[in-house]
Coordinates of C-alpha atoms and ligand atoms in Angstrom, one line a residue:
X19 CA 107.1 69.3 84.5
X20 CA 107.8 70.2 87.8
X21 CA 108.6 73.8 88.2
X22 CA 112.5 75.2 88.8
X23 CA 112.9 75.6 92.5
X24 CA 114.7 79.4 92.9
X25 CA 118.2 78.9 93.5
X26 CA 121.0 82.4 93.9
X27 CA 122.2 81.8 90.4
X28 CA 118.6 82.5 89.2
X29 CA 119.4 85.7 91.5
X30 CA 122.3 86.3 90.9
X31 CA 120.5 87.2 87.3
X32 CA 118.1 88.8 88.2
X33 CA 119.5 91.5 89.8
X34 CA 122.7 91.7 86.8
X35 CA 125.1 90.8 90.1
X36 CA 127.8 89.9 87.0
X37 CA 127.6 93.5 85.3
X38 CA 128.2 95.8 87.8
X39 CA 129.9 93.6 90.3
X40 CA 132.8 93.0 88.1
X41 CA 133.3 89.5 89.7
X42 CA 134.1 91.3 93.0
X43 CA 130.5 90.5 94.2
X44 CA 128.5 87.0 94.2
X45 CA 125.3 85.8 95.5
X46 CA 126.8 83.2 97.8
X47 CA 124.9 79.5 98.7
X48 CA 123.0 81.0 101.7
X49 CA 121.2 84.1 99.5
X50 CA 123.8 86.6 100.5
X51 CA 125.8 89.0 98.7
X52 CA 129.1 88.7 99.0
X53 CA 132.0 90.8 98.0
X54 CA 135.8 88.5 97.3
X55 CA 139.2 90.2 98.1
X56 CA 139.7 92.6 95.6
X57 CA 142.5 91.4 93.2
X58 CA 143.0 88.4 95.0
X59 CA 141.2 85.4 93.2
X60 CA 139.9 82.6 94.8
X61 CA 139.8 83.4 98.4
X62 CA 136.6 83.5 100.9
X63 CA 134.0 85.9 100.7
X64 CA 132.7 88.0 102.9
X65 CA 128.6 88.5 103.1
X66 CA 127.9 91.8 103.6
X67 CA 125.0 90.6 106.3
X68 CA 128.2 90.2 108.3
X69 CA 129.5 93.1 107.7
X70 CA 126.6 94.9 108.7
X71 CA 126.5 92.9 111.5
X72 CA 130.4 94.1 112.9
X73 CA 129.2 97.8 112.5
X74 CA 126.0 96.9 114.6
X75 CA 128.3 94.8 116.9
X76 CA 130.7 98.6 117.1
X77 CA 127.1 100.4 118.1
X78 CA 126.2 102.1 114.6
X79 CA 123.3 101.6 112.6
X80 CA 121.7 101.3 109.3
X81 CA 121.3 103.8 107.1
X82 CA 125.4 103.7 106.0
X83 CA 127.6 103.9 103.4
X84 CA 129.9 101.5 103.0
X85 CA 132.9 101.6 101.8
X86 CA 135.7 99.3 100.8
X87 CA 139.1 100.5 101.4
X88 CA 140.6 98.3 98.4
X89 CA 138.1 99.0 95.6
X90 CA 140.0 102.4 95.9
X91 CA 143.5 101.3 96.0
X92 CA 142.3 99.2 93.2
X93 CA 141.1 101.4 90.9
X94 CA 143.9 103.1 91.1
X95 CA 146.4 100.5 90.2
X96 CA 143.9 99.5 87.5
X97 CA 143.9 102.6 86.2
X98 CA 148.0 102.9 86.2
X99 CA 149.4 100.0 84.9
X100 CA 146.5 100.4 82.3
X101 CA 148.5 103.3 81.0
X102 CA 151.5 101.7 81.4
X103 CA 150.5 99.3 79.2
X104 CA 149.7 101.3 76.2
X105 CA 152.5 103.8 77.0
X106 CA 154.8 100.1 76.9
X107 CA 152.8 98.8 74.1
X108 CA 152.9 101.3 71.7
X109 CA 155.9 102.6 72.9
X110 CA 154.9 106.2 74.7
X111 CA 158.3 108.3 75.5
X112 CA 156.6 109.4 78.3
X113 CA 155.1 108.3 81.6
X114 CA 151.3 108.8 82.7
X115 CA 150.7 110.5 86.4
X116 CA 147.3 110.2 87.4
X117 CA 145.3 113.2 89.5
X118 CA 142.0 112.8 91.5
X119 CA 139.7 115.7 91.1
X120 CA 138.7 116.2 95.5
X121 CA 135.1 117.1 94.4
X122 CA 134.8 113.9 93.6
X123 CA 134.3 112.7 96.8
X124 CA 136.5 115.1 99.6
X125 CA 136.0 112.9 102.3
X126 CA 138.9 113.0 104.3
X127 CA 139.0 109.1 104.3
X128 CA 138.9 108.7 100.5
X129 CA 141.4 111.5 100.3
X130 CA 144.0 110.2 102.8
X131 CA 143.7 106.7 101.4
X132 CA 144.3 107.7 97.7
X133 CA 147.3 109.5 98.9
X134 CA 148.6 107.0 100.9
X135 CA 147.9 104.0 98.4
X136 CA 148.7 105.9 94.9
X137 CA 152.0 107.7 96.3
X138 CA 153.5 105.0 94.9
X139 CA 152.7 105.6 91.7
X140 CA 153.2 109.4 91.7
X141 CA 149.2 109.6 91.7
X142 CA 148.7 113.3 93.0
X143 CA 144.9 115.4 93.3
X144 CA 142.6 117.6 92.1
X145 CA 141.2 120.7 93.3
X146 CA 138.9 123.1 92.6
X147 CA 139.0 125.7 95.3
X148 CA 141.0 126.9 98.2
X149 CA 139.4 124.2 100.5
X150 CA 140.6 121.6 97.8
X151 CA 143.5 122.8 97.1
X152 CA 144.2 123.3 101.0
X153 CA 143.6 119.5 101.1
X154 CA 145.5 118.4 98.3
X155 CA 148.8 121.0 100.0
X156 CA 148.6 119.0 103.5
X157 CA 147.5 115.6 102.2
X158 CA 149.9 114.7 99.3
X159 CA 153.4 113.3 100.5
X160 CA 155.5 112.8 97.1
X161 CA 156.2 116.5 95.9
X162 CA 156.6 113.9 92.9
X163 CA 152.3 113.3 93.3
X164 CA 150.7 116.5 91.1
X165 CA 148.9 119.7 91.8
X166 CA 145.9 120.0 89.5
X167 CA 144.4 123.8 90.3
X168 CA 141.2 124.1 88.3
X169 CA 138.2 126.3 88.6
X170 CA 138.4 130.4 89.1
X171 CA 141.6 131.6 91.0
X172 CA 141.4 134.3 93.0
X173 CA 145.2 136.0 94.9
X174 CA 145.1 133.5 98.0
X175 CA 144.1 130.4 95.4
X176 CA 147.0 131.6 93.6
X177 CA 149.5 132.3 97.1
X178 CA 148.3 129.2 98.2
X179 CA 149.2 127.2 95.1
X180 CA 152.8 129.6 94.9
X181 CA 153.9 128.0 97.9
X182 CA 152.7 124.6 97.2
X183 CA 155.6 125.3 94.2
X184 CA 157.5 126.4 97.2
X185 CA 157.3 123.1 99.2
X186 CA 158.3 121.4 96.0
X187 CA 154.9 120.4 94.6
X188 CA 154.2 120.3 91.0
X189 CA 151.2 122.2 90.9
X190 CA 149.9 123.8 88.1
X191 CA 147.8 126.7 87.2
X192 CA 145.3 125.4 85.3
X193 CA 143.7 129.1 83.8
X194 CA 140.4 128.9 83.0
X195 CA 139.3 132.6 81.9
X196 CA 141.7 135.1 80.2
X197 CA 141.3 137.3 83.3
X198 CA 142.8 134.8 85.8
X199 CA 146.4 135.0 84.1
X200 CA 147.6 138.1 84.6
X201 CA 147.0 137.6 88.7
X202 CA 148.8 134.3 88.7
X203 CA 151.6 136.6 86.7
X204 CA 151.1 140.1 89.5
X205 CA 151.2 136.6 92.5
X206 CA 154.4 135.1 90.6
X207 CA 156.6 138.0 90.7
X208 CA 155.4 139.3 94.5
X209 CA 156.3 136.0 95.5
X210 CA 159.1 135.4 93.4
X211 CA 157.8 132.0 92.6
X212 CA 158.0 130.0 89.3
X213 CA 154.2 128.9 88.4
X214 CA 153.5 125.9 86.1
X215 CA 151.0 127.8 84.3
X216 CA 148.9 125.7 82.3
X217 CA 145.4 126.5 80.4
X218 CA 141.7 124.8 79.5
X219 CA 141.1 124.1 76.0
X220 CA 137.3 125.0 74.7
X221 CA 136.9 122.1 72.5
X222 CA 134.6 121.8 69.4
X223 CA 134.4 118.7 70.3
X224 CA 130.9 118.0 71.8
X225 CA 130.0 114.5 73.4
X226 CA 126.6 112.8 73.9
X227 CA 125.5 112.1 77.0
X228 CA 124.2 113.9 81.2
X229 CA 126.9 115.9 80.7
X230 CA 127.6 117.4 76.7
X231 CA 127.1 121.1 77.9
X232 CA 130.9 120.5 79.7
X233 CA 132.1 120.7 75.8
X234 CA 131.3 123.0 73.2
X235 CA 131.4 126.7 72.1
X236 CA 128.7 126.8 75.3
X237 CA 131.0 125.5 77.7
X238 CA 131.2 127.8 81.3
X239 CA 135.1 127.4 81.6
X240 CA 138.2 127.4 79.1
X241 CA 139.8 129.6 76.8
X242 CA 139.0 129.7 72.9
X243 CA 141.4 130.6 69.8
X244 CA 141.4 133.7 70.0
X245 CA 142.4 134.0 74.0
X246 CA 144.2 131.5 74.1
X247 CA 146.0 133.3 71.4
X248 CA 145.4 136.2 73.6
X249 CA 147.5 134.4 76.4
X250 CA 150.4 133.6 74.5
X251 CA 150.8 137.0 73.5
X252 CA 150.7 138.3 77.1
X253 CA 152.9 135.6 78.1
X254 CA 155.4 136.9 75.4
X255 CA 155.1 139.8 76.1
X256 CA 156.1 139.5 79.8
X257 CA 158.8 137.1 78.9
X258 CA 157.6 134.0 80.3
X259 CA 156.0 131.8 77.7
X260 CA 158.9 128.8 79.3
X261 CA 155.7 129.5 82.2
X262 CA 153.3 128.1 80.1
X263 CA 153.2 123.5 80.5
X264 CA 150.0 122.4 79.9
X265 CA 147.3 122.2 77.8
X266 CA 144.2 121.0 80.1
X267 CA 140.7 119.6 78.2
X268 CA 137.7 118.5 80.0
X269 CA 135.5 116.5 77.8
X270 CA 132.0 116.0 80.6
X271 CA 131.8 112.8 83.1
X272 CA 130.3 109.6 82.2
X273 CA 131.7 110.3 78.4
X274 CA 129.5 107.3 77.1
X275 CA 131.4 106.4 73.7
X276 CA 134.8 106.2 72.5
X277 CA 135.1 108.0 69.5
X278 CA 134.7 111.2 71.2
X279 CA 137.5 110.8 73.3
X280 CA 139.3 110.0 70.7
X281 CA 138.2 113.2 68.4
X282 CA 138.9 115.4 71.1
X283 CA 142.3 114.1 72.8
X284 CA 143.4 114.8 68.9
X285 CA 141.6 118.2 68.4
X286 CA 143.6 118.5 72.2
X287 CA 147.0 118.0 70.6
X288 CA 146.4 120.1 67.6
X289 CA 146.4 123.3 69.7
X290 CA 148.9 121.5 71.9
X291 CA 151.5 121.2 67.9
X292 CA 150.9 124.8 67.7
X293 CA 151.7 125.7 71.3
X294 CA 154.9 124.0 71.6
X295 CA 155.0 125.9 67.2
X296 CA 154.6 129.4 69.5
X297 CA 157.8 128.7 71.6
X298 CA 156.2 126.9 74.5
X299 CA 157.8 124.6 77.2
X300 CA 154.6 122.9 77.3
X301 CA 155.3 119.4 78.2
X302 CA 151.8 118.2 80.2
X303 CA 148.8 117.2 78.2
X304 CA 145.7 117.1 80.7
X305 CA 143.0 114.6 79.4
X306 CA 140.8 116.1 82.5
X307 CA 137.5 113.2 84.0
X308 CA 134.9 111.4 81.7
X309 CA 135.9 107.7 81.9
X310 CA 132.8 106.0 83.2
X311 CA 131.9 103.1 84.3
X312 CA 129.4 100.9 83.9
X313 CA 126.3 101.1 86.3
X314 CA 123.7 99.2 84.1
X315 CA 126.3 97.4 82.2
X316 CA 126.6 98.7 78.2
X317 CA 126.3 102.0 80.0
X318 CA 129.5 102.0 77.4
X319 CA 131.1 101.4 74.6
X320 CA 134.7 100.6 75.6
X321 CA 136.7 99.8 78.7
X322 CA 139.3 101.5 80.8
X323 CA 141.9 98.9 78.8
X324 CA 140.8 99.9 75.6
X325 CA 140.0 103.3 76.9
X326 CA 143.4 103.9 77.7
X327 CA 145.2 102.4 74.6
X328 CA 142.6 104.8 72.3
X329 CA 144.2 108.2 73.9
X330 CA 148.1 107.1 74.3
X331 CA 147.5 105.8 69.9
X332 CA 145.8 109.2 69.6
X333 CA 147.9 111.3 71.1
X334 CA 150.6 109.5 68.8
X335 CA 149.2 109.9 66.0
X336 CA 147.6 113.7 65.9
X337 CA 151.1 114.9 67.4
X338 CA 153.9 116.5 65.5
X339 CA 157.0 115.4 64.2
X340 CA 159.9 115.8 66.3
X341 CA 157.7 117.1 69.1
X342 CA 158.5 115.1 72.2
X343 CA 155.9 113.2 73.7
X344 CA 154.3 115.3 76.3
X345 CA 153.8 113.7 80.1
X346 CA 149.9 112.8 79.9
X347 CA 147.4 113.1 83.4
X348 CA 143.9 112.3 83.8
X349 CA 141.8 113.4 86.0
X350 CA 139.1 110.5 86.8
X351 CA 137.6 110.7 89.8
X352 CA 134.1 108.5 89.1
X353 CA 136.2 105.7 87.6
X354 CA 138.5 106.1 91.1
X355 CA 136.3 105.7 93.4
X356 CA 132.2 104.8 92.7
X357 CA 132.9 101.5 93.3
X358 CA 134.1 101.6 96.6
X359 CA 130.8 102.9 98.0
X360 CA 127.7 100.4 99.1
X361 CA 124.7 102.8 100.7
X362 CA 122.7 100.0 102.5
X363 CA 119.6 100.4 104.3
X364 CA 117.0 98.6 105.9
X365 CA 113.2 99.1 105.3
X366 CA 110.5 100.0 107.5
X367 CA 107.2 99.5 106.3
X368 CA 104.7 98.5 103.4
X369 CA 102.3 100.3 100.8
X370 CA 100.5 96.8 98.9
X371 CA 97.8 97.6 96.2
X372 CA 96.0 94.4 96.8
X373 CA 92.1 94.2 97.7
X374 CA 91.3 94.8 100.9
X375 CA 88.0 93.1 102.3
X376 CA 85.1 93.1 99.8
X377 CA 82.1 92.7 101.5
X378 CA 78.8 90.2 100.3
X379 CA 76.9 92.9 97.6
X380 CA 73.2 92.5 97.0
X381 CA 71.2 94.1 95.2
X382 CA 70.3 96.5 98.5
X383 CA 74.2 97.8 97.6
X384 CA 74.8 101.0 95.4
X385 CA 74.1 100.4 92.0
X386 CA 78.4 101.4 91.3
X387 CA 79.2 98.6 93.4
X388 CA 77.2 95.9 92.2
X389 CA 78.9 96.0 88.5
X390 CA 82.2 97.0 89.9
X391 CA 81.4 93.2 91.7
X392 CA 79.9 91.9 88.0
X393 CA 83.0 92.6 87.1
X394 CA 85.2 91.6 89.3
X395 CA 83.3 88.3 89.1
X396 CA 84.1 87.7 85.2
X397 CA 87.7 88.8 83.8
X398 CA 88.4 86.1 81.5
X399 CA 91.7 86.4 79.2
X400 CA 89.4 86.7 76.3
X401 CA 87.8 90.5 78.5
X402 CA 90.6 91.0 80.3
X403 CA 90.9 94.8 78.9
X404 CA 87.3 95.5 78.8
X405 CA 87.1 94.7 82.4
X406 CA 90.1 97.1 83.1
X407 CA 88.4 99.7 81.8
X408 CA 84.8 99.2 83.4
X409 CA 86.2 98.8 86.2
X410 CA 88.1 102.1 85.9
X411 CA 85.3 103.9 84.3
X412 CA 82.8 102.5 87.2
X413 CA 85.4 103.6 90.5
X414 CA 86.1 106.8 89.3
X415 CA 82.1 107.8 88.6
X416 CA 81.9 105.8 92.6
X417 CA 84.4 108.6 93.3
X418 CA 82.7 111.2 91.7
X419 CA 79.3 110.8 93.9
X420 CA 81.4 110.3 96.7
X421 CA 82.8 113.2 95.8
X422 CA 79.3 114.5 95.8
X423 CA 77.9 112.9 99.2
X424 CA 76.4 110.1 97.4
X425 CA 77.9 107.4 98.5
X426 CA 79.4 106.8 101.6
X427 CA 83.1 106.0 103.4
X428 CA 82.0 102.1 103.2
X429 CA 80.5 102.1 99.4
X430 CA 84.0 103.6 98.6
X431 CA 86.1 101.3 100.4
X432 CA 84.4 98.0 98.6
X433 CA 84.5 99.9 95.1
X434 CA 88.7 100.5 95.3
X435 CA 89.1 96.9 96.9
X436 CA 87.0 95.8 94.1
X437 CA 88.7 97.8 91.6
X438 CA 91.9 96.5 92.5
X439 CA 90.8 93.2 92.4
X440 CA 90.0 93.4 88.9
X441 CA 93.7 94.4 88.4
X442 CA 95.3 92.6 90.3
X443 CA 93.0 89.9 88.5
X444 CA 94.0 91.3 85.0
X445 CA 97.6 91.8 86.4
X446 CA 97.6 88.1 86.7
X447 CA 96.7 87.7 83.1
X448 CA 99.6 89.4 81.6
X449 CA 102.4 86.4 80.6
X450 CA 99.8 84.3 78.6
X451 CA 98.4 87.1 76.6
X452 CA 100.2 86.9 73.1
X453 CA 99.8 90.7 73.0
X454 CA 100.0 93.4 76.0
X455 CA 98.2 96.6 75.3
X456 CA 99.8 99.6 76.8
X457 CA 97.5 100.6 79.8
X458 CA 97.9 97.3 80.8
X459 CA 101.4 97.7 80.7
X460 CA 101.4 99.5 83.2
X461 CA 99.7 97.8 86.1
X462 CA 103.0 96.3 86.7
X463 CA 104.6 100.3 87.8
X464 CA 100.5 100.9 88.6
X465 CA 100.2 97.4 91.4
X466 CA 103.5 97.7 92.7
X467 CA 104.4 98.1 96.8
X468 CA 105.8 100.7 98.1
X469 CA 107.8 99.5 100.2
X470 CA 108.9 102.4 103.1
X471 CA 113.1 103.2 103.2
X472 CA 115.8 104.3 105.7
X473 CA 117.4 106.3 103.9
X474 CA 116.5 110.5 102.6
X475 CA 117.7 109.9 98.5
X476 CA 118.5 113.5 98.6
X477 CA 121.1 113.0 101.5
X478 CA 122.5 110.1 100.0
X479 CA 121.6 109.5 96.4
X480 CA 121.0 113.0 95.0
X481 CA 121.6 112.3 91.0
X482 CA 118.3 109.2 91.4
X483 CA 116.4 113.0 92.0
X484 CA 118.2 115.1 90.2
X485 CA 119.3 113.3 86.8
X486 CA 118.0 109.8 86.8
X487 CA 120.4 107.8 87.4
X488 CA 120.6 104.2 87.7
X489 CA 122.2 103.1 90.5
X490 CA 121.8 99.1 90.8
X491 CA 119.6 98.2 93.3
X492 CA 118.9 94.7 95.5
X493 CA 118.3 92.9 98.8
X494 CA 121.2 92.2 100.2
X495 CA 119.8 88.2 101.6
X496 CA 117.0 86.2 101.1
X497 CA 119.1 85.5 97.5
X498 CA 118.1 82.1 97.6
X499 CA 114.5 82.8 97.6
X500 CA 112.4 84.1 94.6
X501 CA 111.3 87.7 95.0
X502 CA 107.4 87.2 94.1
X503 CA 106.4 91.3 94.5
X504 CA 107.6 94.1 92.7
X505 CA 107.5 96.9 94.2
X506 CA 109.4 100.9 94.1
X507 CA 111.4 102.6 97.1
X508 CA 110.7 105.2 99.9
X509 CA 112.9 107.5 101.3
X510 CA 112.1 108.8 104.4
X511 CA 111.3 113.0 103.7
X512 CA 108.0 111.8 102.4
X513 CA 108.2 114.3 99.3
X514 CA 107.3 113.0 95.9
X515 CA 110.4 112.8 94.7
X516 CA 112.5 111.5 97.5
X517 CA 111.8 107.8 96.1
X518 CA 113.8 105.4 93.3
X519 CA 111.8 104.0 91.2
X520 CA 114.0 103.5 88.1
X521 CA 116.0 100.5 88.2
X522 CA 118.4 98.8 86.2
X523 CA 117.4 98.1 82.8
X524 CA 115.1 101.3 82.5
X525 CA 112.8 98.7 85.0
X526 CA 110.1 101.6 86.7
X527 CA 110.3 98.1 89.1
X528 CA 112.5 96.4 91.3
X529 CA 110.8 92.7 92.3
X530 CA 111.5 92.3 96.2
X531 CA 110.7 89.4 98.5
X532 CA 107.6 90.2 100.9
X533 CA 109.1 92.2 104.5
X534 CA 108.9 89.4 107.6
X535 CA 107.1 90.3 110.8
X536 CA 110.6 91.0 113.0
X537 CA 112.9 91.0 110.3
X538 CA 115.5 93.5 109.0
X539 CA 115.1 93.7 105.2
X540 CA 117.8 95.6 103.8
X541 CA 118.8 97.0 100.7
X542 CA 122.3 97.7 98.7
X543 CA 122.7 100.8 96.7
X544 CA 125.5 100.2 94.7
X545 CA 128.5 102.1 93.1
X546 CA 127.6 105.7 94.9
X547 CA 130.9 106.3 95.5
X548 CA 131.8 109.1 93.2
X549 CA 129.6 112.9 93.6
X550 CA 127.1 110.4 95.6
X551 CA 127.9 112.1 99.4
X552 CA 129.1 115.3 98.5
X553 CA 126.3 117.1 96.2
X554 CA 123.6 116.0 98.7
X555 CA 121.8 117.6 101.0
X556 CA 119.9 118.0 104.6
X557 CA 116.4 118.0 103.0
X558 CA 113.9 117.8 106.2
X559 CA 117.2 118.0 108.0
X560 CA 118.2 114.1 107.6
X561 CA 122.7 114.6 107.9
X562 CA 124.9 112.6 106.8
X563 CA 124.9 108.9 107.2
X564 CA 127.0 107.3 109.3
X565 CA 130.3 106.2 107.5
X566 CA 132.6 102.4 107.9
X567 CA 135.7 101.5 105.5
X568 CA 136.5 98.8 105.6
X569 CA 138.9 95.9 104.3
X570 CA 138.3 92.7 102.7
X571 CA 141.8 90.7 103.6
X572 CA 143.0 87.8 101.3
X573 CA 141.9 85.0 104.3
X574 CA 138.3 85.5 104.0
X575 CA 138.2 88.2 108.1
X576 CA 137.4 92.1 107.6
X577 CA 138.9 95.2 109.4
X578 CA 137.1 97.8 110.3
X579 CA 139.7 100.5 109.3
X580 CA 137.7 103.6 109.9
X581 CA 134.2 104.7 110.8
X582 CA 132.4 107.6 111.1
X583 CA 129.3 108.5 112.7
X584 CA 126.9 110.6 111.0
X585 CA 124.7 113.6 112.0
X586 CA 123.3 113.7 115.2
X587 CA 119.9 115.7 115.5
X588 CA 122.6 119.2 116.6
X589 CA 124.5 118.4 114.2
X590 CA 122.1 118.8 111.7
X591 CA 120.8 122.0 113.9
X592 CA 123.9 123.5 114.3
X593 CA 123.9 123.7 110.0
X594 CA 120.7 125.6 109.6
X595 CA 122.1 127.8 112.5
X596 CA 120.2 126.8 115.3
X597 CA 122.7 126.3 118.6
X598 CA 121.6 123.5 120.7
X599 CA 122.2 125.4 123.6
X600 CA 119.5 128.4 122.1
X601 CA 117.3 125.5 121.3
X602 CA 117.6 123.6 125.1
X603 CA 116.7 127.1 127.2
X604 CA 113.6 128.4 123.8
X605 CA 112.5 124.8 125.3
X606 CA 113.4 124.6 128.7
X607 CA 111.4 128.3 128.9
X608 CA 108.5 126.5 127.1
X609 CA 108.7 123.5 129.2
X610 CA 108.3 125.9 132.7
X611 CA 105.4 127.9 131.1
X612 CA 103.6 124.1 131.1
X613 CA 104.2 123.7 134.7
X614 CA 102.8 127.3 135.3
X615 CA 99.7 126.9 133.4
X616 CA 99.2 123.4 135.1
X617 CA 100.0 121.5 132.0
X618 CA 102.2 119.5 133.6
X619 CA 103.9 118.7 137.1
X620 CA 107.3 119.7 137.4
X621 CA 108.9 115.9 137.5
X622 CA 107.3 115.7 134.0
X623 CA 109.1 118.9 133.4
X624 CA 112.8 117.0 134.2
X625 CA 111.6 113.8 131.8
X626 CA 110.9 116.3 129.5
X627 CA 113.6 118.2 129.3
X628 CA 115.9 115.3 129.5
X629 CA 114.3 113.4 126.5
X630 CA 114.2 116.6 124.2
X631 CA 118.9 116.5 125.1
X632 CA 118.4 112.4 124.0
X633 CA 116.6 113.3 121.2
X634 CA 119.6 116.4 119.9
X635 CA 121.6 113.2 120.6
X636 CA 119.9 111.0 118.3
X637 CA 120.8 110.2 114.7
X638 CA 119.0 112.1 112.6
X639 CA 117.6 108.5 110.5
X640 CA 114.7 106.0 112.2
X641 CA 115.7 104.3 114.7
X642 CA 114.6 100.8 116.4
Ligands
PLP21 N1 138.0 117.4 85.4 C1 137.0 118.8 85.7 C2 137.4 119.8 85.2 C3 136.0 118.0 85.8 O1 135.1 118.6 86.0 C4 135.1 116.5 86.6 C5 134.0 116.7 86.4 O2 133.4 116.3 85.9 C6 136.0 115.3 86.7 C7 137.7 115.8 86.2 C8 136.6 114.4 86.6 O3 135.4 113.1 85.6 P1 134.9 111.8 85.9 O4 134.5 111.8 87.3 O5 133.8 112.0 84.9 O6 136.0 111.4 85.7

């Protein structure tokens, strides 16, 4: 039987494209990853390599965050339409209103698009700070779109929200701590504006997953039952219980289990019933975030239609008879934007763990080298584990001799090569083994290549580092070739945490293609639109990457709708308080001293200063 040749379908399966690509991403016949125009099936697709060529033609380089603007639009539509459908099917009597939490992606390109496209659904914004509230007030155009103010609020924050009310916005203050209420009442009195007051309920429902601490008794924000009673009494005493309109809860982000969501909604509605019974006007139930996305496929046990259906059904079930159905609000962030952004970066270099040149070992050579050579010449399926153990033992002995000054550098190098030869041979025998011992299983990781790539984990994928978040990662071209190497990906920061070494399926290495001289090898990291740009930091002073927003047209063309140059070196230096003028002046003095000390000539000084100025204008990432 001849061995089947590698196909693009094999690549699609290997990299799980169908699971995370949701039908928008696929592999074309030329082995390139391509994207389909969202929501217009059957139309020509666009290869990501073509978009990269367009980016380069416009004078920008990798790394780049590529935003597919119509994927944001599509998610807003899906969210609103799915709720509308559940509401219709279940006979719910009030509408749904979405708000996007600005903290999830504060980039103006994203917020403007959400406000522009979301206007047709009155999709609003959630603000957790004064700055975010100001973004909401300046960006939303439809006064029917809600603004939800969460977070700790001072008088200025509250005044801004009251001004939004004056401008006709449905702007809600969500009371997060007991002390906030008095300040809201005081400022409302001072500005003579009726506020829309809500509060965050501390539910006892606790969810699974990374963010379980957002819920339960020890969650940081929200009012417990006693504090809710005190709030009702304060509002009653002030004669303003009619200002209390909204109940909000947030169980955590990326909730994997729909049963936890149902339990949370049911508990929240029990609170809602009691507030109505106490005489509060109410009318709005805000479900917070938590709607999960599928980074790996199988991250959750529900999808969007099921989420909407279960939420609406749970509200109907738990609501006391005679109470009007509240308007449902959700604050879905991750599910709205995660899929729309892709991080694209090129590979700069590779370290392999292949044996180096192995000299012929004879009787006069170091005894340990002779032993290693014997082991290397004897590896078979039957003795693979023993050969592996012996090789590691002799290698470690040789390293000890080296430390004591009793082996030379060349002897050590030969020993390392012989050991790698044994390890590689044992690895090649693994597929034939009936049972693979744990130690040998790790050979895939121990011998994986390190691909050095042009990006910073800390700037562009902080969740990879902070919480082992797995994002889909794959090469975006050469997918018609079998990827014969295994690799982890290291970034530019030379920090031992600056790497991607956990991949879809919990794999510790990624199948990749060997690098070719003079040819870029480009990786895409997918679903990075939520939290990553916002939480990224300046580790090693690698700044914001270039960002390009494209719109995929139904005819298979694409339009560059927005472009944002990444940080220059001068930009990142100014973030840590070095002004370019200060740096240039101090560097000029250094160069002048060098002229005085006859290290350089005045003409060289001019050249060096010009290069320094040019470098200040440059990109912080590796430039060709
Ligand atoms: N609302 C609040 C109050 C949050 O704290 C968060 C984030 O954790 C969200 C909404 C967004 O959650 P998600 O991104 O899971 O939709």
